[in-house]
Short mmCIF file of C-alpha atoms in Angstrom, two decimals:
data_model
loop_
_atom_site.label_atom_id
_atom_site.label_comp_id
_atom_site.label_asym_id
_atom_site.label_seq_id
_atom_site.Cartn_x
_atom_site.Cartn_y
_atom_site.Cartn_z
CA UNK A 1 123.11 83.57 78.68
CA UNK A 2 119.79 85.30 78.64
CA UNK A 3 118.84 88.00 76.19
CA UNK A 4 116.25 90.59 77.01
CA UNK A 5 113.20 89.80 74.93
CA UNK A 6 110.04 91.81 75.41
CA UNK A 7 108.33 90.59 72.22
CA UNK A 8 105.83 88.39 74.09
CA UNK A 9 104.32 91.59 75.50
CA UNK A 10 102.98 92.48 72.05
CA UNK A 11 100.86 89.33 72.14
CA UNK A 12 99.89 89.49 75.78
CA UNK A 13 99.66 93.19 76.59
CA UNK A 14 96.05 92.73 77.71
CA UNK A 15 97.33 90.77 80.75
CA UNK A 16 99.22 93.88 81.83
CA UNK A 17 96.27 96.15 81.04
CA UNK A 18 94.01 94.00 83.23
CA UNK A 19 96.53 94.35 86.01
CA UNK A 20 96.76 98.09 85.54
CA UNK A 21 92.97 98.33 85.79
CA UNK A 22 93.00 96.15 88.92
CA UNK A 23 95.66 98.31 90.56
CA UNK A 24 93.90 101.58 89.76
CA UNK A 25 90.47 100.28 90.86
CA UNK A 26 91.80 99.00 94.18
CA UNK A 27 93.82 102.18 94.75
CA UNK A 28 90.82 104.42 94.00
CA UNK A 29 88.43 102.59 96.33
CA UNK A 30 91.03 102.28 99.09
CA UNK A 31 91.90 105.97 98.82
CA UNK A 32 88.27 107.08 98.99
CA UNK A 33 87.44 104.90 101.99
CA UNK A 34 90.67 105.55 103.89
CA UNK A 35 90.44 109.33 103.44
CA UNK A 36 86.95 109.17 104.94
CA UNK A 37 88.02 106.83 107.77
CA UNK A 38 90.99 109.09 108.38
CA UNK A 39 88.91 112.23 108.74
CA UNK A 40 86.51 110.50 111.16
CA UNK A 41 89.36 109.11 113.27
CA UNK A 42 91.23 112.41 113.02
CA UNK A 43 88.22 114.28 114.39
CA UNK A 44 87.98 111.64 117.12
CA UNK A 45 91.64 112.18 118.04
CA UNK A 46 91.08 115.93 118.43
CA UNK A 47 87.67 115.60 120.11
CA UNK A 48 86.95 117.04 123.55
CA UNK A 49 85.28 113.81 124.62
CA UNK A 50 87.77 111.48 126.33
CA UNK A 51 85.86 108.38 125.16
CA UNK A 52 86.01 109.42 121.50
CA UNK A 53 89.70 110.27 121.84
CA UNK A 54 90.45 106.88 123.38
CA UNK A 55 88.49 105.02 120.71
CA UNK A 56 90.22 106.90 117.89
CA UNK A 57 93.66 106.39 119.48
CA UNK A 58 93.01 102.63 119.79
CA UNK A 59 92.02 102.46 116.14
CA UNK A 60 95.07 104.39 114.95
CA UNK A 61 97.66 102.59 117.09
CA UNK A 62 96.20 99.18 116.37
CA UNK A 63 95.95 99.37 112.62
CA UNK A 64 99.17 101.17 111.83
CA UNK A 65 101.31 98.87 113.97
CA UNK A 66 100.31 95.64 112.25
CA UNK A 67 101.79 94.88 108.81
CA UNK A 68 99.35 95.46 105.95
CA UNK A 69 99.96 91.92 104.69
CA UNK A 70 98.80 90.38 107.98
CA UNK A 71 95.65 92.52 107.88
CA UNK A 72 94.95 91.52 104.29
CA UNK A 73 95.18 87.81 105.20
CA UNK A 74 93.08 88.34 108.31
CA UNK A 75 90.23 90.05 106.47
CA UNK A 76 90.48 87.51 103.68
CA UNK A 77 89.79 84.64 106.09
CA UNK A 78 87.38 86.44 108.41
CA UNK A 79 85.03 87.85 105.78
CA UNK A 80 83.44 84.58 104.66
CA UNK A 81 82.82 83.60 108.27
CA UNK A 82 81.38 86.94 109.31
CA UNK A 83 79.17 87.47 106.28
CA UNK A 84 78.66 84.01 104.82
CA UNK A 85 79.66 85.40 101.42
CA UNK A 86 82.43 83.65 99.51
CA UNK A 87 85.96 84.99 99.76
CA UNK A 88 86.36 88.05 97.61
CA UNK A 89 89.95 89.27 97.17
CA UNK A 90 88.90 92.78 96.10
CA UNK A 91 86.66 93.41 99.10
CA UNK A 92 89.12 91.83 101.56
CA UNK A 93 92.05 93.83 100.20
CA UNK A 94 90.12 97.10 99.98
CA UNK A 95 88.87 96.72 103.56
CA UNK A 96 92.25 95.80 105.03
CA UNK A 97 94.20 98.47 103.14
CA UNK A 98 91.56 101.12 103.94
CA UNK A 99 91.75 100.41 107.67
CA UNK A 100 95.56 100.41 107.49
CA UNK A 101 95.91 103.65 105.50
CA UNK A 102 93.01 105.28 107.35
CA UNK A 103 95.13 105.14 110.51
CA UNK A 104 97.93 107.06 108.77
CA UNK A 105 95.51 109.59 107.28
CA UNK A 106 94.00 110.10 110.75
CA UNK A 107 97.37 111.24 112.08
CA UNK A 108 97.76 113.65 109.19
CA UNK A 109 94.32 115.16 109.84
CA UNK A 110 95.04 115.34 113.56
CA UNK A 111 98.24 117.33 113.12
CA UNK A 112 96.54 119.53 110.51
CA UNK A 113 93.57 120.30 112.77
CA UNK A 114 95.85 120.90 115.75
CA UNK A 115 97.91 123.35 113.71
CA UNK A 116 94.90 125.70 113.53
CA UNK A 117 94.94 128.25 116.35
CA UNK A 118 92.34 128.11 119.10
CA UNK A 119 91.13 131.60 118.18
CA UNK A 120 89.69 130.17 114.94
CA UNK A 121 87.42 127.94 116.98
CA UNK A 122 86.37 130.93 119.07
CA UNK A 123 85.68 132.85 115.86
CA UNK A 124 83.46 130.02 114.67
CA UNK A 125 81.61 130.05 117.97
CA UNK A 126 81.20 133.83 117.78
CA UNK A 127 79.50 133.35 114.41
CA UNK A 128 77.03 131.03 116.11
CA UNK A 129 78.50 127.90 114.49
CA UNK A 130 78.37 124.55 116.27
CA UNK A 131 81.23 122.01 116.25
CA UNK A 132 80.56 120.55 112.80
CA UNK A 133 79.95 123.84 111.04
CA UNK A 134 83.05 125.39 112.60
CA UNK A 135 85.02 122.32 111.52
CA UNK A 136 83.57 122.38 108.02
CA UNK A 137 83.75 126.11 107.24
CA UNK A 138 86.43 127.56 109.53
CA UNK A 139 88.97 124.94 110.59
CA UNK A 140 89.19 122.35 107.81
CA UNK A 141 89.75 124.62 104.77
CA UNK A 142 93.06 126.09 105.99
CA UNK A 143 94.02 122.85 107.77
CA UNK A 144 93.61 120.75 104.62
CA UNK A 145 95.75 123.20 102.69
CA UNK A 146 98.56 122.62 105.19
CA UNK A 147 98.07 118.87 105.04
CA UNK A 148 98.29 118.57 101.24
CA UNK A 149 101.97 117.48 101.04
CA UNK A 150 101.48 114.79 103.69
CA UNK A 151 98.19 113.68 102.13
CA UNK A 152 99.67 113.27 98.67
CA UNK A 153 102.66 111.37 100.09
CA UNK A 154 100.37 108.97 101.89
CA UNK A 155 98.20 108.57 98.77
CA UNK A 156 101.29 107.49 96.86
CA UNK A 157 101.96 104.94 99.61
CA UNK A 158 98.41 103.62 99.08
CA UNK A 159 99.12 102.97 95.39
CA UNK A 160 102.29 101.08 96.35
CA UNK A 161 100.39 99.10 98.99
CA UNK A 162 97.90 97.70 96.47
CA UNK A 163 100.64 95.26 95.35
CA UNK A 164 100.12 93.43 98.65
CA UNK A 165 96.72 92.30 97.35
CA UNK A 166 98.52 90.00 94.90
CA UNK A 167 99.14 87.63 97.82
CA UNK A 168 95.42 86.81 98.00
CA UNK A 169 95.23 86.41 94.20
CA UNK A 170 93.66 89.78 93.46
CA UNK A 171 94.40 90.58 89.82
CA UNK A 172 96.52 93.72 90.05
CA UNK A 173 99.79 94.53 88.28
CA UNK A 174 102.12 92.35 90.33
CA UNK A 175 99.79 89.35 90.18
CA UNK A 176 99.48 89.70 86.41
CA UNK A 177 103.26 89.96 86.22
CA UNK A 178 103.57 86.66 88.08
CA UNK A 179 101.07 85.17 85.66
CA UNK A 180 103.07 86.34 82.64
CA UNK A 181 106.36 85.19 84.10
CA UNK A 182 104.96 81.70 84.69
CA UNK A 183 103.23 81.27 81.34
CA UNK A 184 105.94 82.85 79.17
CA UNK A 185 108.97 81.70 81.20
CA UNK A 186 110.24 85.26 81.15
CA UNK A 187 110.55 86.37 84.79
CA UNK A 188 113.20 89.00 84.08
CA UNK A 189 111.11 90.87 81.51
CA UNK A 190 107.75 90.35 83.24
CA UNK A 191 108.83 91.67 86.63
CA UNK A 192 110.84 94.49 85.10
CA UNK A 193 107.85 95.67 83.04
CA UNK A 194 105.54 95.57 86.05
CA UNK A 195 108.05 97.43 88.20
CA UNK A 196 108.56 100.05 85.49
CA UNK A 197 104.82 100.64 85.01
CA UNK A 198 104.21 101.12 88.72
CA UNK A 199 107.23 103.42 89.05
CA UNK A 200 105.88 105.37 86.05
CA UNK A 201 102.49 105.82 87.74
CA UNK A 202 104.12 106.93 90.99
CA UNK A 203 106.49 109.36 89.29
CA UNK A 204 103.52 110.92 87.47
CA UNK A 205 101.58 111.16 90.74
CA UNK A 206 104.44 112.74 92.65
CA UNK A 207 105.12 115.17 89.79
CA UNK A 208 101.44 116.15 89.85
CA UNK A 209 101.48 116.59 93.60
CA UNK A 210 104.57 118.80 93.56
CA UNK A 211 102.88 121.07 91.03
CA UNK A 212 99.74 121.16 93.16
CA UNK A 213 101.77 122.03 96.24
CA UNK A 214 103.59 124.81 94.40
CA UNK A 215 100.31 126.29 93.17
CA UNK A 216 98.86 126.17 96.67
CA UNK A 217 101.98 127.75 98.13
CA UNK A 218 101.66 130.63 95.66
CA UNK A 219 98.00 131.22 96.54
CA UNK A 220 98.86 131.35 100.27
CA UNK B 1 77.61 83.93 113.26
CA UNK B 2 78.25 80.56 114.83
CA UNK B 3 81.99 80.27 114.44
CA UNK B 4 83.75 78.41 117.22
CA UNK B 5 87.04 80.02 118.04
CA UNK B 6 89.83 77.69 119.02
CA UNK B 7 93.08 79.33 119.98
CA UNK B 8 94.43 76.25 121.74
CA UNK B 9 95.53 74.68 118.45
CA UNK B 10 97.58 77.77 117.69
CA UNK B 11 99.21 77.88 121.10
CA UNK B 12 100.10 74.21 120.86
CA UNK B 13 102.23 75.11 117.84
CA UNK B 14 103.46 78.39 119.23
CA UNK B 15 107.11 77.33 118.98
CA UNK B 16 106.65 77.06 115.22
CA UNK B 17 105.50 80.69 115.13
CA UNK B 18 108.46 81.66 117.29
CA UNK B 19 110.82 80.04 114.78
CA UNK B 20 109.17 82.26 112.20
CA UNK B 21 109.73 85.29 114.41
CA UNK B 22 113.45 84.44 114.53
CA UNK B 23 113.43 84.45 110.71
CA UNK B 24 111.74 87.87 110.76
CA UNK B 25 114.41 89.27 113.08
CA UNK B 26 117.25 87.80 111.01
CA UNK B 27 115.88 89.40 107.85
CA UNK B 28 115.36 92.73 109.61
CA UNK B 29 118.91 92.58 111.02
CA UNK B 30 120.48 91.79 107.66
CA UNK B 31 118.51 94.53 105.87
CA UNK B 32 119.56 97.08 108.50
CA UNK B 33 123.19 96.02 108.15
CA UNK B 34 122.93 96.84 104.45
CA UNK B 35 120.80 99.97 104.80
CA UNK B 36 122.48 101.94 107.60
CA UNK B 37 125.98 102.36 106.06
CA UNK B 38 124.78 102.44 102.44
CA UNK B 39 122.23 105.15 103.25
CA UNK B 40 124.93 107.30 104.85
CA UNK B 41 127.21 106.85 101.83
CA UNK B 42 124.41 107.80 99.45
CA UNK B 43 123.58 110.91 101.48
CA UNK B 44 127.21 112.09 101.61
CA UNK B 45 127.76 111.44 97.90
CA UNK B 46 124.57 113.35 97.10
CA UNK B 47 125.60 116.33 99.20
CA UNK B 48 129.22 116.36 97.94
CA UNK B 49 128.09 117.16 94.37
CA UNK B 50 130.64 114.87 92.73
CA UNK B 51 129.78 115.22 89.00
CA UNK B 52 128.51 111.76 87.95
CA UNK B 53 128.29 110.04 91.33
CA UNK B 54 125.88 112.56 92.87
CA UNK B 55 123.49 112.20 89.95
CA UNK B 56 123.64 108.40 90.29
CA UNK B 57 122.92 108.71 93.97
CA UNK B 58 119.86 110.89 93.28
CA UNK B 59 118.59 108.41 90.67
CA UNK B 60 119.18 105.49 93.04
CA UNK B 61 117.29 107.20 95.86
CA UNK B 62 114.33 108.26 93.70
CA UNK B 63 114.06 104.90 91.96
CA UNK B 64 114.00 102.85 95.15
CA UNK B 65 111.66 105.25 96.91
CA UNK B 66 109.21 105.08 94.01
CA UNK B 67 109.16 101.27 93.99
CA UNK B 68 106.72 99.07 95.87
CA UNK B 69 108.60 96.85 98.33
CA UNK B 70 106.77 93.70 97.27
CA UNK B 71 107.64 94.21 93.61
CA UNK B 72 111.28 94.74 94.59
CA UNK B 73 111.24 91.49 96.54
CA UNK B 74 109.85 89.60 93.54
CA UNK B 75 112.26 91.32 91.19
CA UNK B 76 115.29 90.47 93.29
CA UNK B 77 114.11 86.87 93.72
CA UNK B 78 112.99 86.02 90.18
CA UNK B 79 114.56 88.56 87.82
CA UNK B 80 117.88 89.68 89.31
CA UNK B 81 119.46 86.17 89.46
CA UNK B 82 118.90 85.81 85.70
CA UNK B 83 120.52 89.17 85.10
CA UNK B 84 123.71 88.40 87.04
CA UNK B 85 123.75 84.61 86.51
CA UNK B 86 123.92 83.86 90.22
CA UNK B 87 121.28 81.87 92.02
CA UNK B 88 120.31 82.82 95.52
CA UNK B 89 117.66 81.97 98.07
CA UNK B 90 114.75 83.96 99.44
CA UNK B 91 116.81 85.29 102.36
CA UNK B 92 119.39 86.96 100.11
CA UNK B 93 116.74 88.27 97.72
CA UNK B 94 114.59 89.73 100.48
CA UNK B 95 117.55 91.28 102.36
CA UNK B 96 118.78 92.87 99.15
CA UNK B 97 115.35 94.24 98.19
CA UNK B 98 114.51 95.58 101.64
CA UNK B 99 118.04 96.66 102.54
CA UNK B 100 118.64 98.55 99.29
CA UNK B 101 115.25 100.25 99.54
CA UNK B 102 115.68 101.18 103.21
CA UNK B 103 119.07 102.67 102.28
CA UNK B 104 117.30 105.08 99.92
CA UNK B 105 114.86 106.14 102.65
CA UNK B 106 117.64 106.49 105.22
CA UNK B 107 119.77 108.51 102.79
CA UNK B 108 117.08 111.20 102.79
CA UNK B 109 116.96 111.13 106.58
CA UNK B 110 120.74 111.50 106.93
CA UNK B 111 120.72 114.24 104.30
CA UNK B 112 118.11 116.29 106.13
CA UNK B 113 120.22 115.93 109.28
CA UNK B 114 123.43 117.03 107.59
CA UNK B 115 121.72 119.99 105.88
CA UNK B 116 120.21 121.09 109.19
CA UNK B 117 123.69 121.82 110.61
CA UNK B 118 124.43 125.53 110.35
CA UNK B 119 127.18 127.09 108.21
CA UNK B 120 128.91 128.23 111.38
CA UNK B 121 129.89 124.65 112.22
CA UNK B 122 131.58 124.26 108.82
CA UNK B 123 133.40 127.55 109.28
CA UNK B 124 134.49 126.54 112.77
CA UNK B 125 135.89 123.27 111.43
CA UNK B 126 137.76 125.12 108.69
CA UNK B 127 139.16 127.54 111.28
CA UNK B 128 140.60 124.48 113.03
CA UNK B 129 142.36 123.59 109.79
CA UNK B 130 140.10 120.67 108.94
CA UNK B 131 139.43 119.66 105.35
CA UNK B 132 136.01 118.69 104.05
CA UNK B 133 136.12 115.03 105.03
CA UNK B 134 137.59 115.65 108.48
CA UNK B 135 134.96 118.30 109.16
CA UNK B 136 132.21 115.94 108.03
CA UNK B 137 133.56 113.10 110.16
CA UNK B 138 134.31 114.94 113.40
CA UNK B 139 132.10 118.04 113.41
CA UNK B 140 129.06 117.67 111.17
CA UNK B 141 128.09 113.97 111.28
CA UNK B 142 128.08 113.52 115.07
CA UNK B 143 125.63 116.41 115.45
CA UNK B 144 123.61 115.55 112.34
CA UNK B 145 123.08 111.89 113.22
CA UNK B 146 122.16 112.77 116.79
CA UNK B 147 119.39 115.00 115.46
CA UNK B 148 117.88 112.35 113.20
CA UNK B 149 118.23 109.30 115.47
CA UNK B 150 114.47 109.20 116.22
CA UNK B 151 113.60 109.36 112.51
CA UNK B 152 116.13 106.61 111.79
CA UNK B 153 114.48 104.44 114.44
CA UNK B 154 111.04 105.13 112.92
CA UNK B 155 112.38 103.98 109.55
CA UNK B 156 113.85 100.83 111.08
CA UNK B 157 110.55 99.99 112.75
CA UNK B 158 108.89 100.43 109.35
CA UNK B 159 111.48 98.05 107.93
CA UNK B 160 110.58 95.46 110.57
CA UNK B 161 106.94 95.74 109.48
CA UNK B 162 107.90 95.42 105.81
CA UNK B 163 109.86 92.17 106.34
CA UNK B 164 106.45 90.42 106.48
CA UNK B 165 106.29 90.79 102.68
CA UNK B 166 109.09 88.22 102.32
CA UNK B 167 106.43 85.58 103.05
CA UNK B 168 105.37 86.05 99.41
CA UNK B 169 108.59 84.37 98.22
CA UNK B 170 108.30 81.69 100.93
CA UNK B 171 111.06 83.01 103.15
CA UNK B 172 110.67 81.39 106.58
CA UNK B 173 109.50 84.33 108.62
CA UNK B 174 106.52 84.85 110.90
CA UNK B 175 103.80 85.36 108.27
CA UNK B 176 104.98 82.43 106.15
CA UNK B 177 104.99 80.17 109.20
CA UNK B 178 101.50 81.43 109.99
CA UNK B 179 100.36 80.49 106.48
CA UNK B 180 101.78 76.98 106.88
CA UNK B 181 100.33 76.58 110.36
CA UNK B 182 96.88 77.72 109.26
CA UNK B 183 96.78 75.30 106.36
CA UNK B 184 97.89 72.46 108.67
CA UNK B 185 95.38 73.24 111.41
CA UNK B 186 92.56 74.78 109.31
CA UNK B 187 92.58 77.66 111.79
CA UNK B 188 93.60 80.69 109.67
CA UNK B 189 91.64 83.27 111.67
CA UNK B 190 93.06 82.28 115.03
CA UNK B 191 96.57 81.96 113.61
CA UNK B 192 96.54 85.36 111.96
CA UNK B 193 94.93 86.97 115.00
CA UNK B 194 97.80 85.69 117.15
CA UNK B 195 100.38 86.78 114.58
CA UNK B 196 98.77 90.22 114.29
CA UNK B 197 99.00 90.61 118.07
CA UNK B 198 102.65 89.48 118.09
CA UNK B 199 103.46 92.14 115.52
CA UNK B 200 101.38 94.73 117.32
CA UNK B 201 103.09 94.21 120.68
CA UNK B 202 106.58 94.32 119.15
CA UNK B 203 106.05 97.26 116.83
CA UNK B 204 103.96 99.29 119.25
CA UNK B 205 106.63 98.87 121.94
CA UNK B 206 109.36 99.93 119.52
CA UNK B 207 107.40 103.01 118.41
CA UNK B 208 106.74 104.03 122.01
CA UNK B 209 110.44 103.67 122.87
CA UNK B 210 111.30 105.78 119.82
CA UNK B 211 108.88 108.46 120.99
CA UNK B 212 110.45 108.48 124.47
CA UNK B 213 113.93 108.70 122.97
CA UNK B 214 112.77 111.63 120.82
CA UNK B 215 111.46 113.49 123.86
CA UNK B 216 114.63 112.69 125.80
CA UNK B 217 116.85 114.02 123.00
CA UNK B 218 114.69 117.12 122.57
CA UNK B 219 115.07 117.92 126.26
CA UNK B 220 118.85 117.42 126.39
CA UNK B 221 119.42 119.56 123.30
#
């Protein structure tokens, strides 16, 4: 009969804190890079040039149809050979997860940009704006407002995805949980704590995003 | 870069990868068997507004949707057996984790389908003398499920992609077999390239079929 016993956490809370830091660092870098990749690929998908459209479509279809775990392993093994630098779990995981999430962000941008009426583009042209300035000042501001719910949802997915990096021994929450469970012989408590912390982060994030959406809806 | 690619080694052991693929499909099948009916039950209970049960259903759905699949897999493999004093293997743990989570996602899909059916249909069913459950079974659900079939398929394709995470608890599926093969042959890049392509072909084909089904249903509506 096992009794719940969380007392070891008082001694070893820094293990969890390290993991929390690892998760947040990986999530932040992945989010920044994948939002950027997504906007580039999203612009490619809506471009007038057939070559750019094809290239962006290939990127999106390829990366979102392969499991994130397979991409993480692939980058983990390919990096040292391509660059000659030693395997680095953080860089491998951030690269793989950014490419993977970037493909999902691209589709969000695409549908957002396509939801803006053609007349807005004509208005931009009438003001003497080129493609990029029309995009930047006329099309993107209202488009991004419409995309906010989808963007925040996908960002939450990114935070969940960071757990995959534990498989290449990157020190995030789940990996630190494994470490605790093995050194303290307390799998039940270790995994429950890790699960609870991540759920806590995600609940906070989704609460924040609902408030943001409501504020934006009011200002519409 | 002077890396010499050698795919031949991988293809010589291709049957080993195929065995892994069978494991992937088994896990996906088992998880779907859990998720499809359970999701529907959760959705109906949530909509029915039964005092305690509906609240439990909402908590279940939110909890599983807010969890990372990989953590669930670890939890069901290492923690859950201690809690219930039953030992089980990676297949059971992974099917439970993925099936129970997919049920939460599917519940929201079913619910949106049921809520999209107009009041008029309920009134029509009542005019025929049907009670709540009969109306749900014969009038509402057939229309609701038809509307959300493409979304259900999208979720199931996602589930197929997620099964790869079971490799982390050494369940014999495609990615785990790839890990073993690459450590036997010292050819991780080639192995994972082949595995990535196997996943891509399967999942891309499924997504395209789903898209065609969606267009077909939209036209016949």
